[in-house]
Amino acid sequence: MVHQYKNNGYNMVLDVCSGSVHVVDDLVYDIIEVYENHTKAEIVEIIKNKTENLSDAEIEEAYDSVTELKKNGMLFTEDVYRDAIIDFKKRKTVVKALCLHIAHDCNLACKYCFAEEGEYKGRRALMSYEVGKQALDFLIENSGNRVNLEVDFFGGEPLMNFDVVKRLVEYGRSREKEANKKFRFTLTTNGILLNDEIMEFANKEMANVVLSIDGRKEINDMMRPARNGQGSYDIIMPKFKKFAEMRGDKSYYVRGTFTHYNLDFSEDVKELADNGFDQISIEPVVADPSCDYAIKDEDIDIICEEYDKLAKYLIKRHKEGKPVNFFHFMIDLTGGPCVYKRLSGCGSGTEYLAVTPWGDLYPCHQFVGNEEFKVGDVFNGIERPDITDDFKLCNVYAKEKCRDCFARFYCSGGCAANSYQFHGNIFDVYETGCKLERKRIECALMIKAALSE
Amino acid sequence: MERIKTLTNNTLKNTMTKGGCGECQTSCQSACKTSCTVGNQSCENK
């Protein structure tokens, strides 16, 4: 399967199953479009009718280059992975990542929060040290021979329970050597409670920090107010700037959400870049269509144009020597994930689980609060293998709509929680998300082409 | 202009032979938490 498109003056050709990416001239582009259904002689005629001033020899030579690519397994390759490498049912999985809901409480009242201001449809609660410790023990015991274990301190707002975060990091580190594990701790915070002590601690212990801010002050303050209605921008921005500077080479992301109210979100990326941040993620809100701020069908074309605008801006910055990394345009063409990873999806419900403040286990943070999806707890382990088995089968080949999608090896079937939210089951897809993901991949590949010049 | 410039060739199939160690980062632990972005993770087993 081949996906070809024109973007920003580049003729892009993606050979989906091999992952090969080519930038081609107009003639080769036109030939590839008709290559599979026509003979060489027919193609020469088709091209001559379409484009003036091309000789037979020129067209034939270009045709031969396309044939050469095909012969070398870089174009029109077949999907050989489906039956060859993974029997999803028999696949043995281990748990290697936990999202610890350190606090089901929050000091902001963001309007789009999927966790409903941190409480996840339940009661306010903080995770105790004992529950957290048991969660780390559960992770070590269930991680087989995996060395790298990931633990995200999440909420609500995890810094409302910072003392437990600190003690759990200490406990995790104390077990690394004897258990032959390496913890990668990460922290997702809204910044309100950040102070020097926390920043220093995070710089020492956190492999990554995710700092929530939406971009421009008026946008951020509209959607991310405190409980008294006051905007959060003026409190968090100075702290995030200081934090990002202090991070040095360590990774961080300023991470925002855009909604129907800021479809011009490239302006928010610019605002963050102008404030000195160079690791930025701004993502579309996922919300019930009845919400006023939800992305509407008629917004999709506007958002796609905005991604084009953003891509051009990022190329310009890169060429000026001020590169900014935009999370959703990251594609590692040579060192990206292996095909096993791409086929097995995000890992929710199998290698990735969320832990509530009282120790219940859910397939991921997005399912927390929906009792139907409770798979066990950190004291007794997985008690509902029927649910985790469903998640094991949740991959691109199980989803009808993914089979012919050019993006299937990049999104790996999409988000199970989004599927559940919009279709009531985890084996479907969230179409709006798919359309935007396809556009982002197109932009990301085009950026690679532009930066390779 | 050259007619064809290949940015990357045939890397996916090559990963069939040595991939699958499972040590790479879980995508939702990076920066997203609301969207699936597996393709932008890096391999830990180069």
PDB file of N, CA and C in Angstrom, chain A residues 78-171:
ATOM      1  N   GLU A  78       3.937  -5.566   0.381  1.00  0.00           N
ATOM      2  CA  GLU A  78       2.746  -6.172   0.981  1.00  0.00           C
ATOM      3  C   GLU A  78       2.859  -6.162   2.503  1.00  0.00           C
ATOM      4  N   ASP A  79       1.720  -6.285   3.155  1.00  0.00           N
ATOM      5  CA  ASP A  79       1.707  -6.404   4.616  1.00  0.00           C
ATOM      6  C   ASP A  79       2.036  -7.844   4.985  1.00  0.00           C
ATOM      7  N   VAL A  80       3.274  -8.059   5.412  1.00  0.00           N
ATOM      8  CA  VAL A  80       3.708  -9.435   5.733  1.00  0.00           C
ATOM      9  C   VAL A  80       3.654  -9.714   7.228  1.00  0.00           C
ATOM     10  N   TYR A  81       3.203  -8.718   7.991  1.00  0.00           N
ATOM     11  CA  TYR A  81       3.310  -8.853   9.446  1.00  0.00           C
ATOM     12  C   TYR A  81       2.127  -9.599  10.063  1.00  0.00           C
ATOM     13  N   ARG A  82       1.009  -9.446   9.414  1.00  0.00           N
ATOM     14  CA  ARG A  82      -0.241  -9.914  10.010  1.00  0.00           C
ATOM     15  C   ARG A  82      -0.170 -11.359  10.523  1.00  0.00           C
ATOM     16  N   ASP A  83       0.246 -12.258   9.661  1.00  0.00           N
ATOM     17  CA  ASP A  83       0.270 -13.661  10.081  1.00  0.00           C
ATOM     18  C   ASP A  83       1.655 -14.119  10.494  1.00  0.00           C
ATOM     19  N   ALA A  84       2.638 -13.337  10.079  1.00  0.00           N
ATOM     20  CA  ALA A  84       4.001 -13.845  10.235  1.00  0.00           C
ATOM     21  C   ALA A  84       4.541 -13.780  11.654  1.00  0.00           C
ATOM     22  N   ILE A  85       4.197 -12.737  12.392  1.00  0.00           N
ATOM     23  CA  ILE A  85       4.987 -12.591  13.615  1.00  0.00           C
ATOM     24  C   ILE A  85       4.251 -12.605  14.942  1.00  0.00           C
ATOM     25  N   ILE A  86       2.999 -12.247  14.952  1.00  0.00           N
ATOM     26  CA  ILE A  86       2.392 -12.179  16.279  1.00  0.00           C
ATOM     27  C   ILE A  86       1.080 -12.955  16.328  1.00  0.00           C
ATOM     28  N   ASP A  87       0.997 -13.866  17.270  1.00  0.00           N
ATOM     29  CA  ASP A  87      -0.296 -14.438  17.593  1.00  0.00           C
ATOM     30  C   ASP A  87      -0.770 -13.685  18.835  1.00  0.00           C
ATOM     31  N   PHE A  88      -1.652 -12.727  18.618  1.00  0.00           N
ATOM     32  CA  PHE A  88      -1.994 -11.802  19.688  1.00  0.00           C
ATOM     33  C   PHE A  88      -2.603 -12.490  20.913  1.00  0.00           C
ATOM     34  N   LYS A  89      -3.349 -13.547  20.654  1.00  0.00           N
ATOM     35  CA  LYS A  89      -3.990 -14.234  21.776  1.00  0.00           C
ATOM     36  C   LYS A  89      -2.960 -14.894  22.672  1.00  0.00           C
ATOM     37  N   LYS A  90      -1.951 -15.467  22.032  1.00  0.00           N
ATOM     38  CA  LYS A  90      -0.964 -16.224  22.812  1.00  0.00           C
ATOM     39  C   LYS A  90       0.129 -15.332  23.383  1.00  0.00           C
ATOM     40  N   ARG A  91       0.134 -14.085  22.935  1.00  0.00           N
ATOM     41  CA  ARG A  91       1.190 -13.176  23.330  1.00  0.00           C
ATOM     42  C   ARG A  91       1.252 -13.058  24.850  1.00  0.00           C
ATOM     43  N   LYS A  92       2.411 -13.327  25.405  1.00  0.00           N
ATOM     44  CA  LYS A  92       2.569 -13.167  26.854  1.00  0.00           C
ATOM     45  C   LYS A  92       2.943 -11.724  27.122  1.00  0.00           C
ATOM     46  N   THR A  93       2.235 -11.116  28.025  1.00  0.00           N
ATOM     47  CA  THR A  93       2.569  -9.726  28.309  1.00  0.00           C
ATOM     48  C   THR A  93       2.970  -9.585  29.779  1.00  0.00           C
ATOM     49  N   VAL A  94       3.766  -8.572  30.021  1.00  0.00           N
ATOM     50  CA  VAL A  94       4.146  -8.259  31.398  1.00  0.00           C
ATOM     51  C   VAL A  94       3.759  -6.809  31.666  1.00  0.00           C
ATOM     52  N   VAL A  95       3.655  -6.456  32.922  1.00  0.00           N
ATOM     53  CA  VAL A  95       3.354  -5.063  33.259  1.00  0.00           C
ATOM     54  C   VAL A  95       4.676  -4.317  33.388  1.00  0.00           C
ATOM     55  N   LYS A  96       4.813  -3.224  32.675  1.00  0.00           N
ATOM     56  CA  LYS A  96       6.084  -2.485  32.756  1.00  0.00           C
ATOM     57  C   LYS A  96       5.885  -0.996  33.026  1.00  0.00           C
ATOM     58  N   ALA A  97       4.643  -0.551  33.074  1.00  0.00           N
ATOM     59  CA  ALA A  97       4.408   0.877  33.295  1.00  0.00           C
ATOM     60  C   ALA A  97       3.159   1.083  34.127  1.00  0.00           C
ATOM     61  N   LEU A  98       3.264   1.963  35.107  1.00  0.00           N
ATOM     62  CA  LEU A  98       2.099   2.293  35.924  1.00  0.00           C
ATOM     63  C   LEU A  98       1.870   3.800  35.925  1.00  0.00           C
ATOM     64  N   CYS A  99       0.607   4.140  35.887  1.00  0.00           N
ATOM     65  CA  CYS A  99       0.216   5.528  36.060  1.00  0.00           C
ATOM     66  C   CYS A  99      -0.354   5.612  37.470  1.00  0.00           C
ATOM     67  N   LEU A 100       0.369   6.212  38.383  1.00  0.00           N
ATOM     68  CA  LEU A 100      -0.073   6.261  39.777  1.00  0.00           C
ATOM     69  C   LEU A 100      -0.924   7.510  40.023  1.00  0.00           C
ATOM     70  N   HIS A 101      -2.167   7.279  40.364  1.00  0.00           N
ATOM     71  CA  HIS A 101      -3.047   8.403  40.673  1.00  0.00           C
ATOM     72  C   HIS A 101      -2.810   8.816  42.120  1.00  0.00           C
ATOM     73  N   ILE A 102      -1.751   9.578  42.268  1.00  0.00           N
ATOM     74  CA  ILE A 102      -1.269   9.979  43.588  1.00  0.00           C
ATOM     75  C   ILE A 102      -2.306  10.822  44.326  1.00  0.00           C
ATOM     76  N   ALA A 103      -3.067  11.611  43.568  1.00  0.00           N
ATOM     77  CA  ALA A 103      -4.103  12.441  44.196  1.00  0.00           C
ATOM     78  C   ALA A 103      -5.340  12.482  43.314  1.00  0.00           C
ATOM     79  N   HIS A 104      -6.454  12.068  43.843  1.00  0.00           N
ATOM     80  CA  HIS A 104      -7.712  12.330  43.144  1.00  0.00           C
ATOM     81  C   HIS A 104      -8.286  13.616  43.714  1.00  0.00           C
ATOM     82  N   ASP A 105      -7.594  14.666  43.427  1.00  0.00           N
ATOM     83  CA  ASP A 105      -7.995  15.982  43.874  1.00  0.00           C
ATOM     84  C   ASP A 105      -7.165  16.956  43.044  1.00  0.00           C
ATOM     85  N   CYS A 106      -7.675  18.161  42.893  1.00  0.00           N
ATOM     86  CA  CYS A 106      -6.937  19.107  42.061  1.00  0.00           C
ATOM     87  C   CYS A 106      -7.182  20.517  42.562  1.00  0.00           C
ATOM     88  N   ASN A 107      -6.159  21.363  42.375  1.00  0.00           N
ATOM     89  CA  ASN A 107      -6.305  22.753  42.777  1.00  0.00           C
ATOM     90  C   ASN A 107      -6.673  23.646  41.595  1.00  0.00           C
ATOM     91  N   LEU A 108      -6.952  23.033  40.451  1.00  0.00           N
ATOM     92  CA  LEU A 108      -7.528  23.778  39.332  1.00  0.00           C
ATOM     93  C   LEU A 108      -8.874  23.139  38.989  1.00  0.00           C
ATOM     94  N   ALA A 109      -9.623  23.808  38.164  1.00  0.00           N
ATOM     95  CA  ALA A 109     -10.919  23.269  37.745  1.00  0.00           C
ATOM     96  C   ALA A 109     -11.018  23.399  36.219  1.00  0.00           C
ATOM     97  N   CYS A 110     -10.090  22.745  35.533  1.00  0.00           N
ATOM     98  CA  CYS A 110     -10.030  22.863  34.076  1.00  0.00           C
ATOM     99  C   CYS A 110     -11.335  22.342  33.475  1.00  0.00           C
ATOM    100  N   LYS A 111     -11.858  23.100  32.538  1.00  0.00           N
ATOM    101  CA  LYS A 111     -13.210  22.795  32.049  1.00  0.00           C
ATOM    102  C   LYS A 111     -13.262  21.494  31.261  1.00  0.00           C
ATOM    103  N   TYR A 112     -12.157  21.138  30.588  1.00  0.00           N
ATOM    104  CA  TYR A 112     -12.188  19.950  29.728  1.00  0.00           C
ATOM    105  C   TYR A 112     -11.671  18.696  30.421  1.00  0.00           C
ATOM    106  N   CYS A 113     -11.449  18.762  31.744  1.00  0.00           N
ATOM    107  CA  CYS A 113     -10.748  17.662  32.419  1.00  0.00           C
ATOM    108  C   CYS A 113     -11.526  16.348  32.320  1.00  0.00           C
ATOM    109  N   PHE A 114     -10.887  15.313  31.754  1.00  0.00           N
ATOM    110  CA  PHE A 114     -11.571  14.012  31.657  1.00  0.00           C
ATOM    111  C   PHE A 114     -11.740  13.389  33.037  1.00  0.00           C
ATOM    112  N   ALA A 115     -10.925  13.863  33.988  1.00  0.00           N
ATOM    113  CA  ALA A 115     -10.987  13.306  35.340  1.00  0.00           C
ATOM    114  C   ALA A 115     -11.968  14.083  36.221  1.00  0.00           C
ATOM    115  N   GLU A 116     -12.724  14.982  35.597  1.00  0.00           N
ATOM    116  CA  GLU A 116     -13.727  15.753  36.335  1.00  0.00           C
ATOM    117  C   GLU A 116     -13.128  16.432  37.568  1.00  0.00           C
ATOM    118  N   GLU A 117     -12.214  17.321  37.305  1.00  0.00           N
ATOM    119  CA  GLU A 117     -11.510  18.080  38.345  1.00  0.00           C
ATOM    120  C   GLU A 117     -10.779  17.177  39.322  1.00  0.00           C
ATOM    121  N   GLY A 118     -10.294  16.073  38.785  1.00  0.00           N
ATOM    122  CA  GLY A 118      -9.400  15.216  39.557  1.00  0.00           C
ATOM    123  C   GLY A 118     -10.076  14.089  40.296  1.00  0.00           C
ATOM    124  N   GLU A 119     -11.389  14.117  40.356  1.00  0.00           N
ATOM    125  CA  GLU A 119     -12.047  13.146  41.228  1.00  0.00           C
ATOM    126  C   GLU A 119     -12.494  11.872  40.515  1.00  0.00           C
ATOM    127  N   TYR A 120     -12.429  11.851  39.217  1.00  0.00           N
ATOM    128  CA  TYR A 120     -12.751  10.650  38.429  1.00  0.00           C
ATOM    129  C   TYR A 120     -14.105  10.046  38.823  1.00  0.00           C
ATOM    130  N   LYS A 121     -15.092  10.871  38.877  1.00  0.00           N
ATOM    131  CA  LYS A 121     -16.455  10.438  39.202  1.00  0.00           C
ATOM    132  C   LYS A 121     -16.565   9.803  40.594  1.00  0.00           C
ATOM    133  N   GLY A 122     -15.533   9.918  41.395  1.00  0.00           N
ATOM    134  CA  GLY A 122     -15.582   9.288  42.716  1.00  0.00           C
ATOM    135  C   GLY A 122     -15.373  10.341  43.788  1.00  0.00           C
ATOM    136  N   ARG A 123     -14.721   9.911  44.843  1.00  0.00           N
ATOM    137  CA  ARG A 123     -14.507  10.865  45.929  1.00  0.00           C
ATOM    138  C   ARG A 123     -13.073  11.400  45.868  1.00  0.00           C
ATOM    139  N   ARG A 124     -12.859  12.507  46.546  1.00  0.00           N
ATOM    140  CA  ARG A 124     -11.501  13.034  46.633  1.00  0.00           C
ATOM    141  C   ARG A 124     -10.668  12.104  47.493  1.00  0.00           C
ATOM    142  N   ALA A 125      -9.438  11.861  47.096  1.00  0.00           N
ATOM    143  CA  ALA A 125      -8.591  10.972  47.899  1.00  0.00           C
ATOM    144  C   ALA A 125      -7.131  11.172  47.539  1.00  0.00           C
ATOM    145  N   LEU A 126      -6.270  10.907  48.495  1.00  0.00           N
ATOM    146  CA  LEU A 126      -4.835  10.914  48.250  1.00  0.00           C
ATOM    147  C   LEU A 126      -4.324   9.486  48.399  1.00  0.00           C
ATOM    148  N   MET A 127      -3.351   9.097  47.585  1.00  0.00           N
ATOM    149  CA  MET A 127      -2.783   7.750  47.713  1.00  0.00           C
ATOM    150  C   MET A 127      -1.892   7.716  48.954  1.00  0.00           C
ATOM    151  N   SER A 128      -2.022   6.663  49.733  1.00  0.00           N
ATOM    152  CA  SER A 128      -1.142   6.542  50.895  1.00  0.00           C
ATOM    153  C   SER A 128       0.199   5.960  50.442  1.00  0.00           C
ATOM    154  N   TYR A 129       1.212   6.141  51.280  1.00  0.00           N
ATOM    155  CA  TYR A 129       2.522   5.569  50.971  1.00  0.00           C
ATOM    156  C   TYR A 129       2.416   4.047  50.840  1.00  0.00           C
ATOM    157  N   GLU A 130       1.622   3.417  51.710  1.00  0.00           N
ATOM    158  CA  GLU A 130       1.512   1.948  51.707  1.00  0.00           C
ATOM    159  C   GLU A 130       0.935   1.440  50.387  1.00  0.00           C
ATOM    160  N   VAL A 131      -0.094   2.105  49.887  1.00  0.00           N
ATOM    161  CA  VAL A 131      -0.677   1.682  48.601  1.00  0.00           C
ATOM    162  C   VAL A 131       0.351   1.869  47.480  1.00  0.00           C
ATOM    163  N   GLY A 132       1.028   3.027  47.484  1.00  0.00           N
ATOM    164  CA  GLY A 132       2.026   3.301  46.446  1.00  0.00           C
ATOM    165  C   GLY A 132       3.163   2.290  46.462  1.00  0.00           C
ATOM    166  N   LYS A 133       3.589   1.957  47.668  1.00  0.00           N
ATOM    167  CA  LYS A 133       4.683   0.989  47.825  1.00  0.00           C
ATOM    168  C   LYS A 133       4.254  -0.373  47.279  1.00  0.00           C
ATOM    169  N   GLN A 134       3.029  -0.750  47.616  1.00  0.00           N
ATOM    170  CA  GLN A 134       2.504  -2.017  47.111  1.00  0.00           C
ATOM    171  C   GLN A 134       2.415  -1.998  45.576  1.00  0.00           C
ATOM    172  N   ALA A 135       2.084  -0.829  45.024  1.00  0.00           N
ATOM    173  CA  ALA A 135       2.007  -0.705  43.569  1.00  0.00           C
ATOM    174  C   ALA A 135       3.392  -0.932  42.945  1.00  0.00           C
ATOM    175  N   LEU A 136       4.432  -0.378  43.550  1.00  0.00           N
ATOM    176  CA  LEU A 136       5.779  -0.567  43.011  1.00  0.00           C
ATOM    177  C   LEU A 136       6.203  -2.040  43.142  1.00  0.00           C
ATOM    178  N   ASP A 137       5.850  -2.658  44.254  1.00  0.00           N
ATOM    179  CA  ASP A 137       6.150  -4.092  44.421  1.00  0.00           C
ATOM    180  C   ASP A 137       5.419  -4.915  43.356  1.00  0.00           C
ATOM    181  N   PHE A 138       4.150  -4.567  43.138  1.00  0.00           N
ATOM    182  CA  PHE A 138       3.352  -5.256  42.109  1.00  0.00           C
ATOM    183  C   PHE A 138       4.024  -5.136  40.738  1.00  0.00           C
ATOM    184  N   LEU A 139       4.509  -3.927  40.449  1.00  0.00           N
ATOM    185  CA  LEU A 139       5.155  -3.689  39.158  1.00  0.00           C
ATOM    186  C   LEU A 139       6.424  -4.537  39.024  1.00  0.00           C
ATOM    187  N   ILE A 140       7.248  -4.530  40.061  1.00  0.00           N
ATOM    188  CA  ILE A 140       8.495  -5.308  40.008  1.00  0.00           C
ATOM    189  C   ILE A 140       8.171  -6.797  39.808  1.00  0.00           C
ATOM    190  N   GLU A 141       7.196  -7.283  40.575  1.00  0.00           N
ATOM    191  CA  GLU A 141       6.868  -8.713  40.508  1.00  0.00           C
ATOM    192  C   GLU A 141       6.259  -9.132  39.178  1.00  0.00           C
ATOM    193  N   ASN A 142       5.581  -8.221  38.526  1.00  0.00           N
ATOM    194  CA  ASN A 142       4.861  -8.583  37.295  1.00  0.00           C
ATOM    195  C   ASN A 142       5.550  -8.129  36.017  1.00  0.00           C
ATOM    196  N   SER A 143       6.810  -7.697  36.143  1.00  0.00           N
ATOM    197  CA  SER A 143       7.480  -7.127  34.969  1.00  0.00           C
ATOM    198  C   SER A 143       8.433  -8.107  34.289  1.00  0.00           C
ATOM    199  N   GLY A 144       8.402  -9.373  34.721  1.00  0.00           N
ATOM    200  CA  GLY A 144       9.226 -10.393  34.059  1.00  0.00           C
ATOM    201  C   GLY A 144      10.673  -9.960  33.972  1.00  0.00           C
ATOM    202  N   ASN A 145      11.259 -10.115  32.795  1.00  0.00           N
ATOM    203  CA  ASN A 145      12.669  -9.726  32.676  1.00  0.00           C
ATOM    204  C   ASN A 145      12.877  -8.326  32.096  1.00  0.00           C
ATOM    205  N   ARG A 146      11.818  -7.523  32.033  1.00  0.00           N
ATOM    206  CA  ARG A 146      11.987  -6.130  31.596  1.00  0.00           C
ATOM    207  C   ARG A 146      12.806  -5.370  32.639  1.00  0.00           C
ATOM    208  N   VAL A 147      13.732  -4.583  32.140  1.00  0.00           N
ATOM    209  CA  VAL A 147      14.577  -3.813  33.057  1.00  0.00           C
ATOM    210  C   VAL A 147      13.996  -2.419  33.298  1.00  0.00           C
ATOM    211  N   ASN A 148      13.608  -1.755  32.227  1.00  0.00           N
ATOM    212  CA  ASN A 148      13.116  -0.378  32.352  1.00  0.00           C
ATOM    213  C   ASN A 148      11.646  -0.360  32.770  1.00  0.00           C
ATOM    214  N   LEU A 149      11.384   0.173  33.937  1.00  0.00           N
ATOM    215  CA  LEU A 149      10.011   0.274  34.424  1.00  0.00           C
ATOM    216  C   LEU A 149       9.624   1.750  34.517  1.00  0.00           C
ATOM    217  N   GLU A 150       8.423   2.059  34.090  1.00  0.00           N
ATOM    218  CA  GLU A 150       7.999   3.462  34.061  1.00  0.00           C
ATOM    219  C   GLU A 150       6.889   3.707  35.069  1.00  0.00           C
ATOM    220  N   VAL A 151       7.070   4.755  35.824  1.00  0.00           N
ATOM    221  CA  VAL A 151       6.044   5.126  36.805  1.00  0.00           C
ATOM    222  C   VAL A 151       5.760   6.612  36.649  1.00  0.00           C
ATOM    223  N   ASP A 152       4.513   6.923  36.278  1.00  0.00           N
ATOM    224  CA  ASP A 152       4.125   8.319  36.138  1.00  0.00           C
ATOM    225  C   ASP A 152       3.317   8.741  37.357  1.00  0.00           C
ATOM    226  N   PHE A 153       3.738   9.828  37.977  1.00  0.00           N
ATOM    227  CA  PHE A 153       2.954  10.398  39.083  1.00  0.00           C
ATOM    228  C   PHE A 153       1.940  11.344  38.475  1.00  0.00           C
ATOM    229  N   PHE A 154       0.681  10.948  38.625  1.00  0.00           N
ATOM    230  CA  PHE A 154      -0.396  11.584  37.879  1.00  0.00           C
ATOM    231  C   PHE A 154      -1.514  11.929  38.860  1.00  0.00           C
ATOM    232  N   GLY A 155      -2.528  12.566  38.386  1.00  0.00           N
ATOM    233  CA  GLY A 155      -3.625  12.904  39.275  1.00  0.00           C
ATOM    234  C   GLY A 155      -4.935  12.957  38.532  1.00  0.00           C
ATOM    235  N   GLY A 156      -5.741  13.915  38.864  1.00  0.00           N
ATOM    236  CA  GLY A 156      -5.601  15.041  39.772  1.00  0.00           C
ATOM    237  C   GLY A 156      -4.233  15.719  39.678  1.00  0.00           C
ATOM    238  N   GLU A 157      -3.899  16.358  40.757  1.00  0.00           N
ATOM    239  CA  GLU A 157      -2.628  17.071  40.813  1.00  0.00           C
ATOM    240  C   GLU A 157      -1.702  16.363  41.796  1.00  0.00           C
ATOM    241  N   PRO A 158      -0.672  15.666  41.298  1.00  0.00           N
ATOM    242  CA  PRO A 158       0.167  14.857  42.174  1.00  0.00           C
ATOM    243  C   PRO A 158       0.921  15.652  43.232  1.00  0.00           C
ATOM    244  N   LEU A 159       1.179  16.932  42.953  1.00  0.00           N
ATOM    245  CA  LEU A 159       1.945  17.693  43.948  1.00  0.00           C
ATOM    246  C   LEU A 159       1.118  18.011  45.195  1.00  0.00           C
ATOM    247  N   MET A 160      -0.183  17.732  45.149  1.00  0.00           N
ATOM    248  CA  MET A 160      -0.996  17.863  46.373  1.00  0.00           C
ATOM    249  C   MET A 160      -0.663  16.742  47.349  1.00  0.00           C
ATOM    250  N   ASN A 161       0.165  15.797  46.894  1.00  0.00           N
ATOM    251  CA  ASN A 161       0.571  14.675  47.748  1.00  0.00           C
ATOM    252  C   ASN A 161       2.072  14.418  47.538  1.00  0.00           C
ATOM    253  N   PHE A 162       2.830  15.518  47.528  1.00  0.00           N
ATOM    254  CA  PHE A 162       4.240  15.437  47.148  1.00  0.00           C
ATOM    255  C   PHE A 162       5.066  14.575  48.107  1.00  0.00           C
ATOM    256  N   ASP A 163       4.722  14.617  49.379  1.00  0.00           N
ATOM    257  CA  ASP A 163       5.506  13.838  50.329  1.00  0.00           C
ATOM    258  C   ASP A 163       5.502  12.348  49.957  1.00  0.00           C
ATOM    259  N   VAL A 164       4.348  11.851  49.536  1.00  0.00           N
ATOM    260  CA  VAL A 164       4.250  10.445  49.132  1.00  0.00           C
ATOM    261  C   VAL A 164       5.054  10.199  47.842  1.00  0.00           C
ATOM    262  N   VAL A 165       5.012  11.165  46.933  1.00  0.00           N
ATOM    263  CA  VAL A 165       5.819  11.040  45.702  1.00  0.00           C
ATOM    264  C   VAL A 165       7.292  10.840  46.075  1.00  0.00           C
ATOM    265  N   LYS A 166       7.755  11.698  46.971  1.00  0.00           N
ATOM    266  CA  LYS A 166       9.172  11.639  47.374  1.00  0.00           C
ATOM    267  C   LYS A 166       9.522  10.294  48.004  1.00  0.00           C
ATOM    268  N   ARG A 167       8.657   9.847  48.893  1.00  0.00           N
ATOM    269  CA  ARG A 167       8.939   8.588  49.594  1.00  0.00           C
ATOM    270  C   ARG A 167       8.875   7.394  48.639  1.00  0.00           C
ATOM    271  N   LEU A 168       7.979   7.463  47.661  1.00  0.00           N
ATOM    272  CA  LEU A 168       7.878   6.346  46.719  1.00  0.00           C
ATOM    273  C   LEU A 168       9.096   6.283  45.788  1.00  0.00           C
ATOM    274  N   VAL A 169       9.595   7.453  45.408  1.00  0.00           N
ATOM    275  CA  VAL A 169      10.809   7.466  44.583  1.00  0.00           C
ATOM    276  C   VAL A 169      11.953   6.828  45.372  1.00  0.00           C
ATOM    277  N   GLU A 170      12.032   7.223  46.624  1.00  0.00           N
ATOM    278  CA  GLU A 170      13.089   6.680  47.476  1.00  0.00           C
ATOM    279  C   GLU A 170      12.953   5.152  47.596  1.00  0.00           C
ATOM    280  N   TYR A 171      11.724   4.697  47.793  1.00  0.00           N
ATOM    281  CA  TYR A 171      11.499   3.257  47.914  1.00  0.00           C
ATOM    282  C   TYR A 171      11.843   2.536  46.593  1.00  0.00           C
TER     283      TYR A 171
END
